Amino acid sequence: MPAGPFSATFGQTLRWRFNRLRCMSPAELPYRAARLIAAHVESIAPRRRSIPPMDRGPWSRRWVHVPEGLDPAPYVAEADRIASGALTIFALSFADGGSPPRWNRDPKTGVEAPLTTGKLLDYRDRRLVGDIKYLWEVNRHLHLVTLAQGYALTREPRYLRVLKEHLESWIRACPKGRGPNWCSALEAAIRLINWSIAWQLSGGAAAPFFAGSGGADFKRLWLDSVYEHARFIHGYFSRHSSANNHLIGEAAGLYIAGLTWPCWPRVRDWRRVAQQILEREALLQSSTDGVSLEQAVCYQQFVLDFLLLALLAGRSADERFSAAYEQRLAAMLVCLASIMDAGGNVPMIGDADDGAVTRLAQSPDFSTYRSLLASGAILFGSGELKAKAGKLD
């Protein structure tokens, strides 16, 4: 008798858990057990954790700008699609993904994930959450950046109305600590990076949707969620055998959030911790010749996005990273350039999941890899990277 879906899923989960156990050091096992016990205790008797008062306002300087002479047409077209409810997730297009989307629903399978304790939710169980990769992609909020770009280029208030509606609905539908969007500190970090970019392109603390009493309520709602995200990331950094690209992404998200919204003393402290992690992990997770130790081209690109975004945000705030950090990023970019052919193609060595941290370009021929080289050419003044990048995006 052939195995049913339940047997296949159970078998895959069992194999995954066995392989994970094999990777763990003796010190990691009690750490994991303590985390699991804490999550169960939290689910039974959740702690009442208040948000402290702000002692300063959000950061007024920007590290995201709209270049002069940029053709608004592709950005406006994509913002219009999003406002109408259309979604494009990886290679799939959904004509009616919802505006706002159903945040806890996998758009690919239609499965609605439960709002149980996030850290106890088995997000690998397709019967429970559907395809988590597709659910999480929507909740990374790359599309909010596109809406903010539409506003920044046209000053059309409709884009800000949609952005505000999406954020308000997300915060209502995804209460802190519960459901599939509070399973992963990495996903929370990516969301914060896109929130930071959307915040800046919308006008920062002076954005039109913050005007009036209703606007002040929305600003407070958003800032409260920023704090909850930052606290969640700081409390659930990837450790031990999980301290790979996830830890770099988590630190980058927390660092950028701490720069954008330095409104609380703890967030400023967490920002310093995050910068220390970035400094350390950039060197630990790559070799001196710029090869990611995960030995996967896709993840080299993923990690570089985090490291470069943090560097760019830090420079705009006059916060410098070490020379060793910048030299390692430059080496990682040169490594990518060395394996790229004349058409901008790179060999797909190792694992890949096609995920992105953010997306600022809307051109149909956009290349993530060439975009990284173009950024590196500017940041490090490299003619070699400029030649391989071909053009700025």
Coordinates of N, CA and C in Angstrom, one line a residue, residues 126-327:
R126 N 3.1 21.0 6.2 CA 2.3 21.6 5.1 C 0.8 21.5 5.4
R127 N 0.4 20.5 6.1 CA -1.1 20.4 6.4 C -1.5 21.5 7.4
L128 N -0.6 22.0 8.1 CA -0.9 23.0 9.1 C -0.7 24.4 8.6
V129 N 0.3 24.7 7.8 CA 0.6 26.0 7.3 C 0.7 26.2 5.8
G130 N 0.5 25.1 5.1 CA 0.7 25.1 3.6 C 2.2 25.2 3.3
D131 N 2.6 25.9 2.3 CA 4.0 26.1 1.9 C 4.5 27.4 2.6
I132 N 5.2 27.2 3.7 CA 5.6 28.3 4.5 C 6.5 29.3 3.7
K133 N 7.2 28.9 2.7 CA 8.0 29.8 1.9 C 7.2 30.8 1.3
Y134 N 6.0 30.5 0.7 CA 5.1 31.4 0.1 C 4.4 32.3 1.1
L135 N 4.0 31.7 2.2 CA 3.3 32.5 3.3 C 4.3 33.6 3.8
W136 N 5.5 33.2 4.1 CA 6.5 34.1 4.6 C 6.9 35.2 3.6
E137 N 6.9 34.9 2.3 CA 7.3 35.8 1.3 C 6.4 37.0 1.3
V138 N 5.1 36.8 1.4 CA 4.2 37.9 1.5 C 4.4 38.8 2.7
N139 N 4.7 38.1 3.8 CA 4.9 38.8 5.1 C 6.2 39.5 5.3
R140 N 7.1 39.3 4.3 CA 8.4 40.1 4.4 C 8.2 41.5 4.0
H141 N 7.0 41.8 3.3 CA 6.6 43.2 3.0 C 7.5 43.9 2.0
L142 N 8.0 43.2 1.1 CA 8.7 43.8 0.0 C 7.8 44.7 -0.8
H143 N 6.5 44.3 -0.8 CA 5.6 45.1 -1.6 C 5.3 46.5 -1.0
L144 N 5.5 46.6 0.3 CA 5.2 47.9 0.9 C 6.3 48.9 0.5
V145 N 7.5 48.4 0.2 CA 8.5 49.3 -0.4 C 8.1 49.8 -1.7
T146 N 7.5 49.0 -2.6 CA 7.0 49.4 -3.9 C 5.9 50.4 -3.8
L147 N 5.0 50.3 -2.8 CA 3.9 51.3 -2.6 C 4.6 52.6 -2.2
A148 N 5.6 52.5 -1.3 CA 6.2 53.8 -0.9 C 7.0 54.4 -2.0
Q149 N 7.6 53.6 -2.9 CA 8.2 54.1 -4.1 C 7.2 54.9 -5.0
G150 N 6.0 54.2 -5.1 CA 5.0 54.9 -6.0 C 4.6 56.2 -5.4
Y151 N 4.5 56.3 -4.1 CA 4.2 57.6 -3.5 C 5.4 58.6 -3.7
A152 N 6.6 58.2 -3.4 CA 7.8 59.0 -3.5 C 8.0 59.6 -4.9
L153 N 7.6 58.9 -5.9 CA 7.8 59.3 -7.3 C 6.6 60.2 -7.8
T154 N 5.5 60.0 -7.2 CA 4.3 60.7 -7.8 C 3.6 61.6 -6.8
R155 N 3.8 61.4 -5.5 CA 3.1 62.1 -4.4 C 1.6 61.8 -4.5
E156 N 1.3 60.7 -5.0 CA -0.1 60.2 -5.1 C -0.5 59.6 -3.7
P157 N -1.4 60.2 -3.0 CA -1.7 59.8 -1.6 C -2.4 58.4 -1.6
R158 N -2.9 57.9 -2.7 CA -3.5 56.6 -2.7 C -2.6 55.5 -2.3
Y159 N -1.3 55.6 -2.7 CA -0.3 54.6 -2.3 C -0.1 54.5 -0.8
L160 N 0.0 55.7 -0.2 CA 0.1 55.7 1.3 C -1.1 55.2 2.0
R161 N -2.3 55.4 1.4 CA -3.5 54.9 2.0 C -3.5 53.3 2.0
V162 N -3.0 52.8 0.9 CA -2.9 51.3 0.8 C -1.9 50.8 1.7
L163 N -0.7 51.4 1.8 CA 0.4 51.0 2.7 C -0.1 51.0 4.1
K164 N -0.8 52.1 4.5 CA -1.3 52.2 5.9 C -2.3 51.1 6.2
E165 N -3.2 50.8 5.2 CA -4.2 49.8 5.4 C -3.5 48.4 5.6
H166 N -2.5 48.1 4.8 CA -1.8 46.9 4.9 C -1.1 46.7 6.2
L167 N -0.4 47.8 6.7 CA 0.3 47.7 8.0 C -0.7 47.5 9.1
E168 N -1.8 48.3 9.1 CA -2.8 48.2 10.2 C -3.4 46.8 10.2
S169 N -3.7 46.3 9.1 CA -4.3 44.9 9.0 C -3.3 43.9 9.5
W170 N -2.1 44.0 9.1 CA -1.1 43.0 9.5 C -0.9 43.0 11.0
I171 N -0.8 44.2 11.6 CA -0.6 44.2 13.1 C -1.9 43.6 13.8
R172 N -3.1 43.8 13.3 CA -4.3 43.2 13.9 C -4.3 41.7 13.7
A173 N -3.9 41.3 12.5 CA -4.0 39.9 12.1 C -2.9 39.0 12.7
C174 N -1.8 39.6 13.1 CA -0.6 38.9 13.5 C -0.2 39.4 14.9
P175 N -1.0 39.0 15.9 CA -0.6 39.5 17.3 C 0.7 39.0 17.7
K176 N 1.4 39.8 18.5 CA 2.8 39.4 18.8 C 2.9 38.0 19.4
G177 N 3.9 37.3 18.9 CA 4.2 36.0 19.5 C 3.3 34.8 19.0
R178 N 2.3 35.1 18.1 CA 1.4 34.1 17.7 C 1.3 33.9 16.2
G179 N 1.2 32.7 15.8 CA 1.0 32.4 14.4 C 2.3 32.3 13.6
P180 N 2.2 32.0 12.3 CA 3.4 31.7 11.5 C 4.3 32.9 11.3
N181 N 3.8 34.1 11.5 CA 4.7 35.3 11.3 C 5.5 35.6 12.6
W182 N 5.4 34.8 13.6 CA 6.2 35.0 14.8 C 6.9 33.7 15.2
C183 N 7.2 32.9 14.1 CA 8.0 31.7 14.3 C 9.5 32.0 14.2
S184 N 9.9 32.9 13.3 CA 11.3 33.1 12.9 C 11.8 34.5 13.1
A185 N 12.9 34.6 13.8 CA 13.5 35.9 14.0 C 14.0 36.5 12.7
L186 N 14.4 35.6 11.8 CA 14.9 36.1 10.5 C 13.8 36.8 9.7
E187 N 12.6 36.2 9.7 CA 11.5 36.8 9.0 C 11.1 38.1 9.6
A188 N 11.1 38.2 10.9 CA 10.9 39.5 11.6 C 11.9 40.5 11.2
A189 N 13.2 40.1 11.1 CA 14.2 41.1 10.7 C 14.1 41.6 9.3
I190 N 13.7 40.7 8.4 CA 13.5 41.1 7.0 C 12.4 42.1 6.9
R191 N 11.3 41.8 7.7 CA 10.2 42.7 7.7 C 10.6 44.1 8.2
L192 N 11.4 44.1 9.2 CA 11.9 45.4 9.7 C 12.7 46.2 8.7
I193 N 13.5 45.5 8.0 CA 14.3 46.2 6.9 C 13.4 46.8 5.9
N194 N 12.4 46.1 5.5 CA 11.4 46.7 4.5 C 10.6 47.8 5.1
W195 N 10.2 47.6 6.4 CA 9.5 48.7 7.1 C 10.4 50.0 7.1
S196 N 11.7 49.8 7.4 CA 12.6 51.0 7.5 C 12.6 51.7 6.1
I197 N 12.7 50.9 5.0 CA 12.8 51.6 3.7 C 11.5 52.2 3.4
A198 N 10.4 51.6 3.6 CA 9.0 52.2 3.4 C 8.8 53.4 4.2
W199 N 9.2 53.4 5.5 CA 9.1 54.5 6.4 C 9.8 55.7 5.8
Q200 N 11.1 55.5 5.3 CA 11.9 56.6 4.8 C 11.3 57.2 3.5
L201 N 10.9 56.3 2.6 CA 10.3 56.8 1.3 C 8.9 57.4 1.5
S202 N 8.2 57.1 2.5 CA 6.9 57.7 2.8 C 7.0 59.1 3.4
G203 N 8.2 59.4 3.9 CA 8.4 60.8 4.5 C 8.9 60.7 5.9
G204 N 9.2 59.5 6.4 CA 9.7 59.4 7.8 C 8.6 59.8 8.8
A205 N 9.0 60.4 9.9 CA 8.1 60.8 11.0 C 7.1 61.8 10.5
A206 N 7.4 62.5 9.4 CA 6.6 63.6 8.9 C 5.7 63.1 7.8
A207 N 5.6 61.8 7.6 CA 4.8 61.3 6.5 C 3.3 61.7 6.6
P208 N 2.6 62.0 5.5 CA 1.3 62.5 5.6 C 0.3 61.6 6.3
F209 N 0.5 60.2 6.3 CA -0.4 59.4 7.0 C -0.3 59.4 8.5
F210 N 0.7 60.2 9.0 CA 0.8 60.4 10.5 C 0.1 61.7 10.9
A211 N -0.5 62.5 10.0 CA -1.1 63.7 10.4 C -2.4 63.5 11.2
G212 N -2.7 64.4 12.0 CA -4.0 64.4 12.8 C -4.0 63.4 13.9
S213 N -5.1 63.3 14.6 CA -5.1 62.4 15.8 C -5.1 60.9 15.3
G214 N -5.8 60.7 14.2 CA -5.8 59.3 13.6 C -4.4 58.9 13.2
G215 N -3.7 59.9 12.6 CA -2.3 59.6 12.1 C -1.4 59.3 13.3
A216 N -1.6 60.1 14.4 CA -0.8 59.8 15.6 C -1.0 58.4 16.2
D217 N -2.3 58.0 16.1 CA -2.6 56.6 16.6 C -1.9 55.6 15.7
F218 N -1.9 55.8 14.4 CA -1.3 54.9 13.5 C 0.2 54.8 13.8
K219 N 0.8 56.0 14.0 CA 2.3 56.1 14.2 C 2.6 55.3 15.5
R220 N 1.8 55.4 16.5 CA 2.1 54.7 17.8 C 1.9 53.2 17.6
L221 N 0.9 52.8 16.8 CA 0.7 51.4 16.5 C 1.9 50.8 15.8
W222 N 2.4 51.5 14.8 CA 3.5 51.0 14.0 C 4.8 51.0 14.9
L223 N 5.0 52.0 15.6 CA 6.2 52.1 16.5 C 6.2 51.0 17.6
D224 N 5.0 50.7 18.1 CA 4.9 49.7 19.1 C 5.2 48.3 18.5
S225 N 4.8 48.1 17.3 CA 5.1 46.8 16.6 C 6.6 46.8 16.3
V226 N 7.2 47.9 15.9 CA 8.7 47.9 15.7 C 9.4 47.4 17.0
Y227 N 9.0 48.0 18.1 CA 9.6 47.6 19.4 C 9.4 46.1 19.6
E228 N 8.2 45.6 19.4 CA 7.9 44.2 19.6 C 8.8 43.3 18.7
H229 N 9.0 43.7 17.4 CA 9.8 43.0 16.5 C 11.3 43.0 17.0
A230 N 11.8 44.1 17.4 CA 13.1 44.2 17.9 C 13.4 43.4 19.1
R231 N 12.4 43.4 20.0 CA 12.6 42.6 21.3 C 12.5 41.1 20.9
F232 N 11.7 40.7 20.0 CA 11.6 39.3 19.5 C 12.9 38.8 18.9
I233 N 13.5 39.6 18.0 CA 14.7 39.3 17.4 C 15.8 39.1 18.4
H234 N 15.9 40.1 19.3 CA 17.0 40.1 20.3 C 16.9 38.8 21.2
G235 N 15.6 38.4 21.4 CA 15.4 37.3 22.3 C 15.6 35.9 21.6
Y236 N 15.6 35.9 20.3 CA 15.6 34.7 19.6 C 16.7 34.7 18.5
F237 N 17.8 35.3 18.8 CA 18.9 35.1 17.8 C 19.2 33.7 17.5
S238 N 19.6 33.3 16.3 CA 20.0 32.0 16.0 C 21.3 31.7 16.6
R239 N 21.4 30.5 17.3 CA 22.6 30.2 18.1 C 23.1 28.8 17.6
H240 N 24.3 28.5 18.1 CA 24.9 27.2 17.9 C 24.9 26.8 16.4
S241 N 24.3 25.6 16.1 CA 24.3 25.1 14.7 C 23.4 25.9 13.8
S242 N 22.6 26.7 14.3 CA 21.7 27.6 13.5 C 22.3 28.9 13.2
A243 N 23.5 29.2 13.7 CA 24.1 30.5 13.5 C 24.8 30.6 12.2
N244 N 24.0 30.7 11.1 CA 24.5 30.8 9.8 C 24.0 32.1 9.2
N245 N 23.5 32.1 7.9 CA 23.0 33.3 7.3 C 21.8 33.9 8.1
H246 N 21.1 33.0 8.9 CA 20.0 33.5 9.7 C 20.5 34.6 10.7
L247 N 21.6 34.2 11.4 CA 22.1 35.2 12.4 C 22.5 36.5 11.8
I248 N 23.1 36.5 10.6 CA 23.5 37.7 9.9 C 22.3 38.5 9.6
G249 N 21.3 37.8 9.1 CA 20.0 38.5 8.7 C 19.3 39.2 9.9
E250 N 19.3 38.4 11.0 CA 18.7 38.9 12.2 C 19.4 40.1 12.7
A251 N 20.7 40.0 12.7 CA 21.5 41.2 13.2 C 21.4 42.4 12.3
A252 N 21.3 42.2 11.0 CA 21.1 43.3 10.1 C 19.8 44.0 10.3
G253 N 18.7 43.2 10.5 CA 17.4 43.8 10.7 C 17.3 44.6 12.0
L254 N 17.9 44.0 13.1 CA 17.9 44.7 14.3 C 18.8 46.0 14.3
Y255 N 19.9 45.9 13.6 CA 20.8 47.1 13.5 C 20.1 48.2 12.7
I256 N 19.5 47.9 11.6 CA 18.8 48.9 10.8 C 17.6 49.4 11.5
A257 N 16.9 48.6 12.3 CA 15.8 49.1 13.0 C 16.2 50.0 14.1
G258 N 17.4 49.7 14.8 CA 17.9 50.6 15.8 C 18.4 51.9 15.3
L259 N 18.8 52.0 14.0 CA 19.2 53.2 13.4 C 17.9 54.0 13.0
T260 N 17.0 53.4 12.5 CA 15.8 54.1 12.0 C 14.9 54.6 13.1
W261 N 14.8 53.7 14.2 CA 13.9 54.1 15.3 C 14.6 53.9 16.6
P262 N 15.6 54.9 16.9 CA 16.4 54.8 18.1 C 15.6 55.4 19.3
C263 N 14.3 55.1 19.4 CA 13.4 55.8 20.3 C 13.4 55.3 21.7
W264 N 14.1 54.1 21.9 CA 14.1 53.5 23.3 C 15.5 53.1 23.6
P265 N 15.9 53.3 24.9 CA 17.3 52.9 25.3 C 17.7 51.5 25.0
R266 N 16.7 50.6 25.2 CA 17.0 49.1 24.9 C 17.3 48.9 23.4
V267 N 16.5 49.5 22.6 CA 16.7 49.3 21.1 C 18.1 49.9 20.7
R268 N 18.5 51.0 21.3 CA 19.9 51.5 21.0 C 20.9 50.5 21.5
D269 N 20.7 49.9 22.7 CA 21.6 48.9 23.2 C 21.6 47.6 22.3
W270 N 20.5 47.2 21.8 CA 20.4 46.1 20.9 C 21.1 46.3 19.6
R271 N 21.0 47.6 19.1 CA 21.7 48.0 17.9 C 23.2 47.8 18.0
R272 N 23.7 48.1 19.2 CA 25.2 47.9 19.4 C 25.5 46.4 19.4
V273 N 24.7 45.6 20.0 CA 24.9 44.2 20.0 C 24.8 43.6 18.6
A274 N 23.8 44.1 17.8 CA 23.7 43.7 16.4 C 24.9 44.0 15.6
Q275 N 25.4 45.2 15.8 CA 26.6 45.6 15.0 C 27.8 44.7 15.4
Q276 N 27.9 44.3 16.6 CA 29.0 43.4 17.0 C 28.9 42.1 16.4
I277 N 27.6 41.6 16.3 CA 27.4 40.3 15.7 C 27.7 40.4 14.2
L278 N 27.3 41.4 13.5 CA 27.6 41.6 12.1 C 29.1 41.6 11.9
E279 N 29.9 42.4 12.7 CA 31.3 42.4 12.6 C 31.9 41.0 12.7
R280 N 31.5 40.3 13.7 CA 32.0 39.0 14.0 C 31.7 38.0 12.9
E281 N 30.4 37.9 12.6 CA 29.9 36.8 11.7 C 30.3 37.1 10.2
A282 N 30.5 38.3 9.8 CA 31.0 38.6 8.4 C 32.3 37.9 8.2
L283 N 33.1 37.8 9.2 CA 34.4 37.2 9.1 C 34.4 35.7 9.4
L284 N 33.5 35.3 10.3 CA 33.4 33.8 10.6 C 32.7 33.0 9.5
Q285 N 31.8 33.6 8.8 CA 31.0 32.9 7.9 C 31.5 33.0 6.4
S286 N 32.7 33.5 6.3 CA 33.3 33.6 4.9 C 34.8 33.4 5.0
S287 N 35.4 33.0 4.0 CA 36.9 32.9 4.0 C 37.5 34.2 3.5
T288 N 38.8 34.2 3.7 CA 39.6 35.5 3.4 C 39.5 35.8 1.9
D289 N 39.2 34.8 1.0 CA 39.1 35.1 -0.4 C 37.7 35.4 -0.8
G290 N 36.8 35.5 0.2 CA 35.4 36.0 -0.1 C 34.4 34.9 -0.4
V291 N 34.7 33.7 -0.1 CA 33.7 32.6 -0.4 C 32.9 32.3 0.9
S292 N 31.6 32.4 0.7 CA 30.7 32.0 1.9 C 31.0 30.6 2.3
L293 N 31.1 30.3 3.6 CA 31.4 29.0 4.1 C 30.2 28.1 3.9
E294 N 29.0 28.6 3.6 CA 27.9 27.7 3.2 C 28.1 27.2 1.8
Q295 N 29.0 27.8 1.1 CA 29.4 27.3 -0.3 C 28.1 27.2 -1.2
A296 N 27.3 28.2 -1.2 CA 26.1 28.3 -2.0 C 26.1 29.7 -2.6
V297 N 26.0 29.8 -3.9 CA 26.1 31.2 -4.5 C 24.8 32.0 -4.1
C298 N 23.7 31.3 -4.1 CA 22.4 32.0 -3.7 C 22.5 32.6 -2.3
Y299 N 23.1 31.9 -1.4 CA 23.2 32.4 0.0 C 24.3 33.4 0.1
Q300 N 25.3 33.4 -0.7 CA 26.3 34.4 -0.8 C 25.6 35.8 -1.1
Q301 N 24.8 35.7 -2.1 CA 24.0 36.9 -2.5 C 23.1 37.4 -1.4
F302 N 22.4 36.5 -0.7 CA 21.5 36.8 0.4 C 22.2 37.5 1.5
V303 N 23.3 36.9 1.9 CA 24.1 37.4 3.0 C 24.7 38.8 2.7
L304 N 25.2 38.9 1.4 CA 25.7 40.2 1.0 C 24.7 41.3 1.0
D305 N 23.5 41.0 0.7 CA 22.4 42.0 0.8 C 22.3 42.5 2.2
F306 N 22.3 41.7 3.2 CA 22.2 42.1 4.6 C 23.4 42.9 5.0
L307 N 24.6 42.4 4.7 CA 25.8 43.1 5.1 C 26.0 44.5 4.5
L308 N 25.6 44.6 3.2 CA 25.7 45.8 2.5 C 24.7 46.8 3.0
L309 N 23.4 46.4 3.2 CA 22.4 47.3 3.7 C 22.8 47.8 5.0
A310 N 23.3 47.0 5.9 CA 23.8 47.5 7.2 C 24.9 48.5 7.1
L311 N 25.8 48.2 6.2 CA 27.0 49.2 6.0 C 26.4 50.5 5.4
L312 N 25.5 50.5 4.5 CA 25.0 51.7 3.9 C 24.2 52.5 4.9
A313 N 23.4 51.8 5.7 CA 22.6 52.5 6.8 C 23.6 53.1 7.8
G314 N 24.6 52.4 8.2 CA 25.6 52.9 9.2 C 26.3 54.1 8.7
R315 N 26.8 54.0 7.4 CA 27.5 55.2 6.9 C 26.7 56.5 6.9
S316 N 25.4 56.3 6.6 CA 24.6 57.5 6.6 C 24.4 58.1 8.0
A317 N 24.6 57.3 9.0 CA 24.5 57.8 10.4 C 25.9 58.1 11.0
D318 N 26.9 58.0 10.1 CA 28.3 58.2 10.6 C 28.7 57.2 11.6
E319 N 28.2 56.0 11.5 CA 28.6 54.8 12.3 C 29.4 53.9 11.3
R320 N 30.7 53.8 11.7 CA 31.6 53.1 10.8 C 31.7 51.7 11.2
F321 N 31.8 50.8 10.2 CA 32.2 49.4 10.5 C 33.7 49.3 10.3
S322 N 34.3 48.2 10.8 CA 35.7 48.1 10.8 C 36.2 47.9 9.4
A323 N 37.5 48.2 9.2 CA 38.2 48.0 7.9 C 38.1 46.5 7.5
A324 N 38.2 45.6 8.5 CA 38.2 44.2 8.2 C 36.8 43.8 7.7
Y325 N 35.8 44.4 8.2 CA 34.4 44.1 7.7 C 34.2 44.5 6.3
E326 N 34.7 45.8 6.0 CA 34.5 46.3 4.6 C 35.4 45.5 3.6
Q327 N 36.6 45.1 4.1 CA 37.5 44.4 3.2 C 36.9 43.0 2.9

